[in-house]
Amino acid sequence: MSEDMAIDPEALAQSLRQHPSIRGKLAIGGATGALGLAATSIGRPGDDAAVLENAAGGYDLLAGEGFIPAFVKDDPWFAGWCGVMVNLSDIAAMGGWAVALIDQVWAPSPEAAKPLLDGLKAASEAYGVPIVGGHTNFGAPELGLAVSVLGRSRALVTSFDAKPGDALMIAVDMRGEYRNYDNFCAALDVPAKQLRGDLALVSDLAERRFFRAGKDISQGGIAGTALMLAEASGVGIALDLDRVWMPYPPGSISLERWMRSFPSFGFLFSIKPDKVQRAAELFLERSIFAGAIGKVERSSRVTFHSGQSSAVFWDWRETPYLRPAAPSSEAHHA
């Protein structure tokens, strides 16, 4: 790496710790606490989707997303699209597939709601997951959106099962560009078959027991998602910034932005080291970058490393993040 591309782990850690994309999730712990919820509660809150065992011997998955009004106002059509897309990523991250969606739309008028509804419809058709109902209000002062999803899984992947000694693997589609804010979108203007196949690969690999634990890369990006995974599993994660930086998207972009970005297709998996190469090959067959970018450790810290330099990004024991208590049940994967 050239000197002008040199990475300062301490400066990066300090910058990300203060960024709203990272700090915004600190409120979640307070909300779950007010509701009396912990990871041991029904549905195991703290994961990408709530989990309910079903009579068929598998799992029903429930997830939902609410959107910041400024985001919806800035790009209503894209907000509608994201309402579908991010929910399907949550289900895939749990080793499942989506069955149906419902939406909740607020708008001053039907005309104001049209681009938002158009985006919802376009994504529903592209991904092949129907919108089966919801709630609509055309008397609201501004646009608002929330979307919920029902999914199912036969081979559950959770955020609670990462173990020291695992590799941390990333899988991310980099064939896109920034749409707005820190949202990196590789889902538009591509065949529906590609979108569906990419998500299907994640659930297929889950059923083949490739992953021990995992999360989709959401708000907070690679850094925030690694922190959530580490805290939920009660482990530490060491991130190799040189490996994170290797496949950065084309164009002018800083590592700091990429570390907090929300990709349209992006996942972090805790995986046994001897399974990384084959899993990465299967993603790469679909032109999705995949590979090990770190390792799971016996600690409570997420750390950044580059060359001989390192820094602590976050210690979840000293400063709790989502505060999910570790489930009392045995891990799902050996």
XYZ file of C-alpha atoms in Angstrom:
334
model
C 0.000 0.000 0.000
C 1.382 3.413 -0.963
C 1.967 6.118 1.640
C -0.906 8.226 0.336
C -3.210 5.225 0.947
C -1.838 4.518 4.432
C -4.486 3.794 7.051
C -4.470 5.285 10.550
C -6.574 2.867 12.669
C -6.762 5.243 15.657
C -7.992 8.205 13.609
C -10.521 5.996 11.841
C -11.792 4.566 15.128
C -12.192 8.018 16.662
C -14.053 9.356 13.634
C -16.453 6.411 13.384
C -17.204 6.330 17.112
C -18.645 9.845 16.863
C -20.555 9.428 13.596
C -24.395 9.536 13.747
C -24.636 6.313 11.695
C -22.846 4.506 14.511
C -24.254 6.370 17.492
C -27.826 6.280 16.220
C -28.247 2.666 17.296
C -27.426 3.445 20.924
C -31.102 4.314 21.386
C -32.160 0.735 20.653
C -30.950 -0.568 23.995
C -33.044 2.023 25.824
C -36.145 1.135 23.825
C -35.838 -2.609 24.393
C -35.154 -1.959 28.061
C -38.303 0.145 28.373
C -40.274 -2.742 26.856
C -38.659 -5.233 29.201
C -37.044 -7.137 26.322
C -33.755 -9.003 26.161
C -32.257 -11.592 23.862
C -33.785 -14.273 26.094
C -37.326 -12.933 25.459
C -39.744 -14.555 23.006
C -38.460 -13.953 19.503
C -34.930 -13.281 20.834
C -34.804 -9.492 20.231
C -31.427 -8.159 19.144
C -31.177 -10.139 15.933
C -31.981 -9.120 12.345
C -35.407 -10.754 12.667
C -37.550 -12.128 15.461
C -37.526 -15.933 15.579
C -40.517 -18.146 16.341
C -40.319 -21.925 16.074
C -43.088 -23.360 13.889
C -44.938 -26.673 13.817
C -43.040 -27.839 10.733
C -39.782 -27.945 12.664
C -38.402 -24.757 11.160
C -38.638 -21.098 12.075
C -40.933 -18.193 11.260
C -39.071 -14.899 10.961
C -40.558 -11.438 11.534
C -38.725 -8.212 10.773
C -39.579 -4.583 10.112
C -37.977 -1.312 9.105
C -39.035 2.262 9.794
C -37.471 5.074 7.786
C -36.144 8.454 8.847
C -38.474 11.157 7.436
C -35.564 13.077 5.865
C -34.556 9.968 3.908
C -38.109 9.418 2.647
C -38.483 13.073 1.682
C -35.147 13.167 -0.139
C -35.933 10.228 -2.456
C -39.444 8.756 -1.986
C -39.150 6.205 -4.791
C -35.862 4.860 -3.460
C -37.270 4.814 0.080
C -40.079 2.582 -1.170
C -37.608 0.301 -2.900
C -35.458 0.129 0.241
C -38.516 -0.735 2.317
C -38.588 -4.051 0.502
C -34.853 -4.536 -0.035
C -33.639 -4.094 3.531
C -36.303 -6.387 4.945
C -35.343 -9.154 2.544
C -31.694 -8.747 3.580
C -32.687 -9.179 7.222
C -34.440 -12.445 6.402
C -31.534 -13.717 4.283
C -29.091 -12.889 7.091
C -31.055 -15.279 9.299
C -30.659 -18.081 6.770
C -34.196 -17.675 5.469
C -36.345 -16.616 2.565
C -39.100 -13.992 2.532
C -42.756 -14.978 2.140
C -44.707 -11.703 2.212
C -44.527 -8.006 3.102
C -46.909 -5.435 4.558
C -46.410 -1.677 4.375
C -47.396 1.307 6.483
C -47.573 4.529 4.467
C -48.327 8.066 5.636
C -48.693 10.958 3.173
C -50.479 14.303 2.766
C -52.262 12.997 -0.361
C -52.385 10.096 -2.832
C -50.320 12.173 -5.254
C -47.578 12.726 -2.697
C -47.545 9.012 -1.887
C -47.308 7.853 -5.518
C -43.496 7.743 -5.938
C -43.122 5.971 -2.619
C -45.756 3.389 -3.571
C -44.184 3.009 -7.002
C -40.857 2.163 -5.379
C -42.480 -0.401 -3.108
C -44.245 -2.013 -6.058
C -41.120 -2.083 -8.246
C -39.007 -3.788 -5.570
C -41.769 -6.252 -4.683
C -41.969 -7.313 -8.324
C -38.195 -7.414 -8.812
C -37.555 -9.598 -5.776
C -40.688 -11.687 -6.252
C -42.077 -11.151 -2.751
C -45.691 -9.932 -2.612
C -47.032 -7.006 -0.612
C -50.160 -8.498 0.918
C -51.574 -5.576 2.871
C -50.743 -2.865 5.351
C -51.947 0.524 6.543
C -52.348 3.747 4.558
C -53.027 7.272 5.832
C -53.405 10.200 3.415
C -53.990 12.778 6.159
C -50.432 12.988 7.482
C -48.384 16.223 7.370
C -45.450 14.532 5.601
C -44.362 11.270 4.012
C -43.622 8.359 6.327
C -42.856 4.701 5.703
C -42.470 1.449 7.573
C -42.415 -2.040 6.096
C -42.623 -5.455 7.743
C -41.790 -8.909 6.421
C -42.619 -12.534 7.167
C -39.957 -15.098 6.355
C -39.072 -18.695 7.069
C -35.884 -20.607 7.728
C -34.925 -24.265 7.920
C -31.360 -23.568 9.067
C -31.290 -20.598 11.403
C -28.331 -18.211 11.423
C -28.284 -15.828 14.383
C -26.127 -13.024 15.740
C -25.485 -14.958 18.954
C -23.335 -17.872 17.830
C -19.952 -16.455 16.750
C -17.075 -18.236 18.477
C -13.441 -17.283 19.139
C -11.300 -18.736 16.360
C -13.892 -18.117 13.648
C -13.011 -16.029 10.635
C -15.104 -12.946 9.888
C -16.140 -13.065 6.241
C -17.736 -10.326 4.162
C -19.933 -10.784 1.103
C -20.828 -7.536 -0.685
C -21.994 -6.565 -4.166
C -19.840 -3.663 -5.333
C -21.370 -3.241 -8.798
C -23.184 -0.061 -7.865
C -22.891 3.523 -6.703
C -24.028 5.815 -3.925
C -27.675 6.823 -4.315
C -27.963 9.193 -1.350
C -26.392 9.669 2.056
C -24.195 6.584 2.695
C -26.447 4.169 0.819
C -24.449 2.175 -1.738
C -26.938 0.658 -4.170
C -26.133 -2.251 -6.470
C -29.754 -3.396 -6.834
C -31.186 -1.103 -9.502
C -31.047 -1.700 -13.260
C -30.094 -5.358 -12.871
C -32.154 -8.432 -13.793
C -34.648 -9.650 -11.226
C -33.152 -13.115 -11.614
C -29.833 -11.775 -10.316
C -31.404 -10.119 -7.262
C -33.335 -13.232 -6.332
C -30.416 -15.560 -6.961
C -28.011 -13.523 -4.856
C -30.296 -13.676 -1.813
C -31.078 -17.345 -2.455
C -27.359 -18.150 -2.290
C -27.188 -16.807 1.272
C -30.046 -19.026 2.482
C -28.643 -21.969 0.496
C -25.243 -21.666 2.183
C -26.993 -21.385 5.541
C -28.793 -24.666 4.909
C -25.454 -26.208 3.981
C -24.143 -25.073 7.392
C -21.426 -22.772 6.105
C -22.154 -19.979 8.595
C -21.934 -20.082 12.363
C -23.383 -16.574 12.841
C -24.149 -13.571 10.680
C -25.773 -10.194 10.087
C -26.577 -8.076 7.091
C -24.494 -4.907 6.864
C -27.012 -2.275 7.882
C -26.984 1.288 9.169
C -23.588 1.724 10.789
C -21.871 -0.153 7.971
C -19.115 -2.716 8.422
C -17.931 -1.134 11.670
C -21.326 -0.924 13.350
C -22.467 -4.330 12.132
C -19.272 -6.007 13.378
C -19.865 -4.354 16.745
C -23.470 -5.604 16.915
C -22.378 -9.127 16.012
C -19.567 -9.090 18.570
C -21.765 -7.828 21.395
C -24.602 -10.272 20.651
C -22.205 -13.229 20.654
C -20.189 -12.007 23.632
C -16.931 -11.969 21.663
C -14.399 -9.576 20.183
C -13.700 -8.999 16.510
C -10.418 -7.887 14.958
C -10.947 -6.177 11.596
C -8.108 -6.172 9.068
C -8.549 -2.768 7.435
C -6.177 -3.628 4.610
C -8.493 -6.459 3.562
C -11.585 -4.271 3.971
C -9.964 -1.625 1.789
C -8.888 -3.967 -1.039
C -12.181 -4.109 -2.981
C -13.435 -0.595 -2.278
C -16.040 0.653 -4.797
C -14.791 2.418 -7.914
C -14.394 6.166 -7.849
C -13.363 8.537 -5.115
C -14.293 7.114 -1.729
C -12.678 7.134 1.678
C -12.276 4.065 3.844
C -14.037 5.970 6.609
C -17.159 6.330 4.439
C -17.056 2.728 3.259
C -16.812 1.492 6.854
C -20.119 3.200 7.707
C -21.900 2.640 4.379
C -25.122 0.676 3.950
C -24.738 -1.594 0.882
C -27.814 -2.957 -0.873
C -26.292 -6.443 -0.691
C -23.822 -6.888 2.142
C -23.337 -9.453 4.903
C -20.859 -10.323 7.644
C -20.521 -13.970 8.629
C -18.713 -15.735 11.429
C -17.420 -18.892 9.777
C -14.932 -21.655 10.462
C -11.654 -20.780 8.720
C -11.621 -23.958 6.640
C -14.956 -23.010 5.056
C -14.023 -19.474 3.978
C -12.446 -20.301 0.630
C -15.326 -22.392 -0.699
C -17.972 -19.945 0.517
C -16.067 -17.061 -1.076
C -15.787 -18.951 -4.372
C -19.556 -19.445 -4.507
C -20.177 -15.738 -3.978
C -17.492 -14.801 -6.499
C -19.208 -17.022 -9.087
C -22.024 -14.464 -8.885
C -19.541 -11.547 -9.092
C -20.031 -10.748 -5.406
C -16.844 -9.905 -3.533
C -16.308 -12.221 -0.588
C -13.441 -13.103 1.695
C -12.091 -13.007 5.226
C -11.620 -9.505 6.643
C -10.961 -10.355 10.265
C -11.254 -12.871 13.047
C -13.371 -13.528 16.112
C -11.536 -13.312 19.424
C -12.079 -13.965 23.112
C -12.571 -10.357 24.249
C -15.201 -7.628 24.348
C -13.522 -5.298 21.850
C -13.871 -4.554 18.160
C -10.424 -3.534 17.005
C -8.995 -2.081 13.785
C -5.665 -3.281 12.355
C -3.498 -2.110 9.445
C 0.100 -3.235 9.042
C 1.724 -2.833 12.444
C -0.848 -0.322 13.708
C -4.000 -1.066 15.659
C -6.696 0.687 17.665
C -9.758 -0.162 19.727
C -12.924 0.964 17.963
C -15.373 -0.063 20.680
C -15.423 -2.127 23.873
C -19.023 -3.240 24.314
C -18.414 -4.309 27.914
C -17.271 -0.813 28.868
C -19.832 0.949 26.646
C -22.808 -1.301 25.807
C -24.181 -0.838 22.278
C -27.469 -2.694 21.714
C -27.127 -4.470 25.062
C -28.565 -7.875 24.035
C -28.121 -10.435 26.807
C -26.690 -13.700 25.529
C -29.391 -16.373 25.028
C -29.388 -19.246 27.463
C -29.988 -21.852 24.736
C -27.186 -23.797 23.097
C -25.726 -22.494 19.860
C -27.450 -23.736 16.726
C -24.256 -24.688 14.929
C -21.389 -26.817 16.139
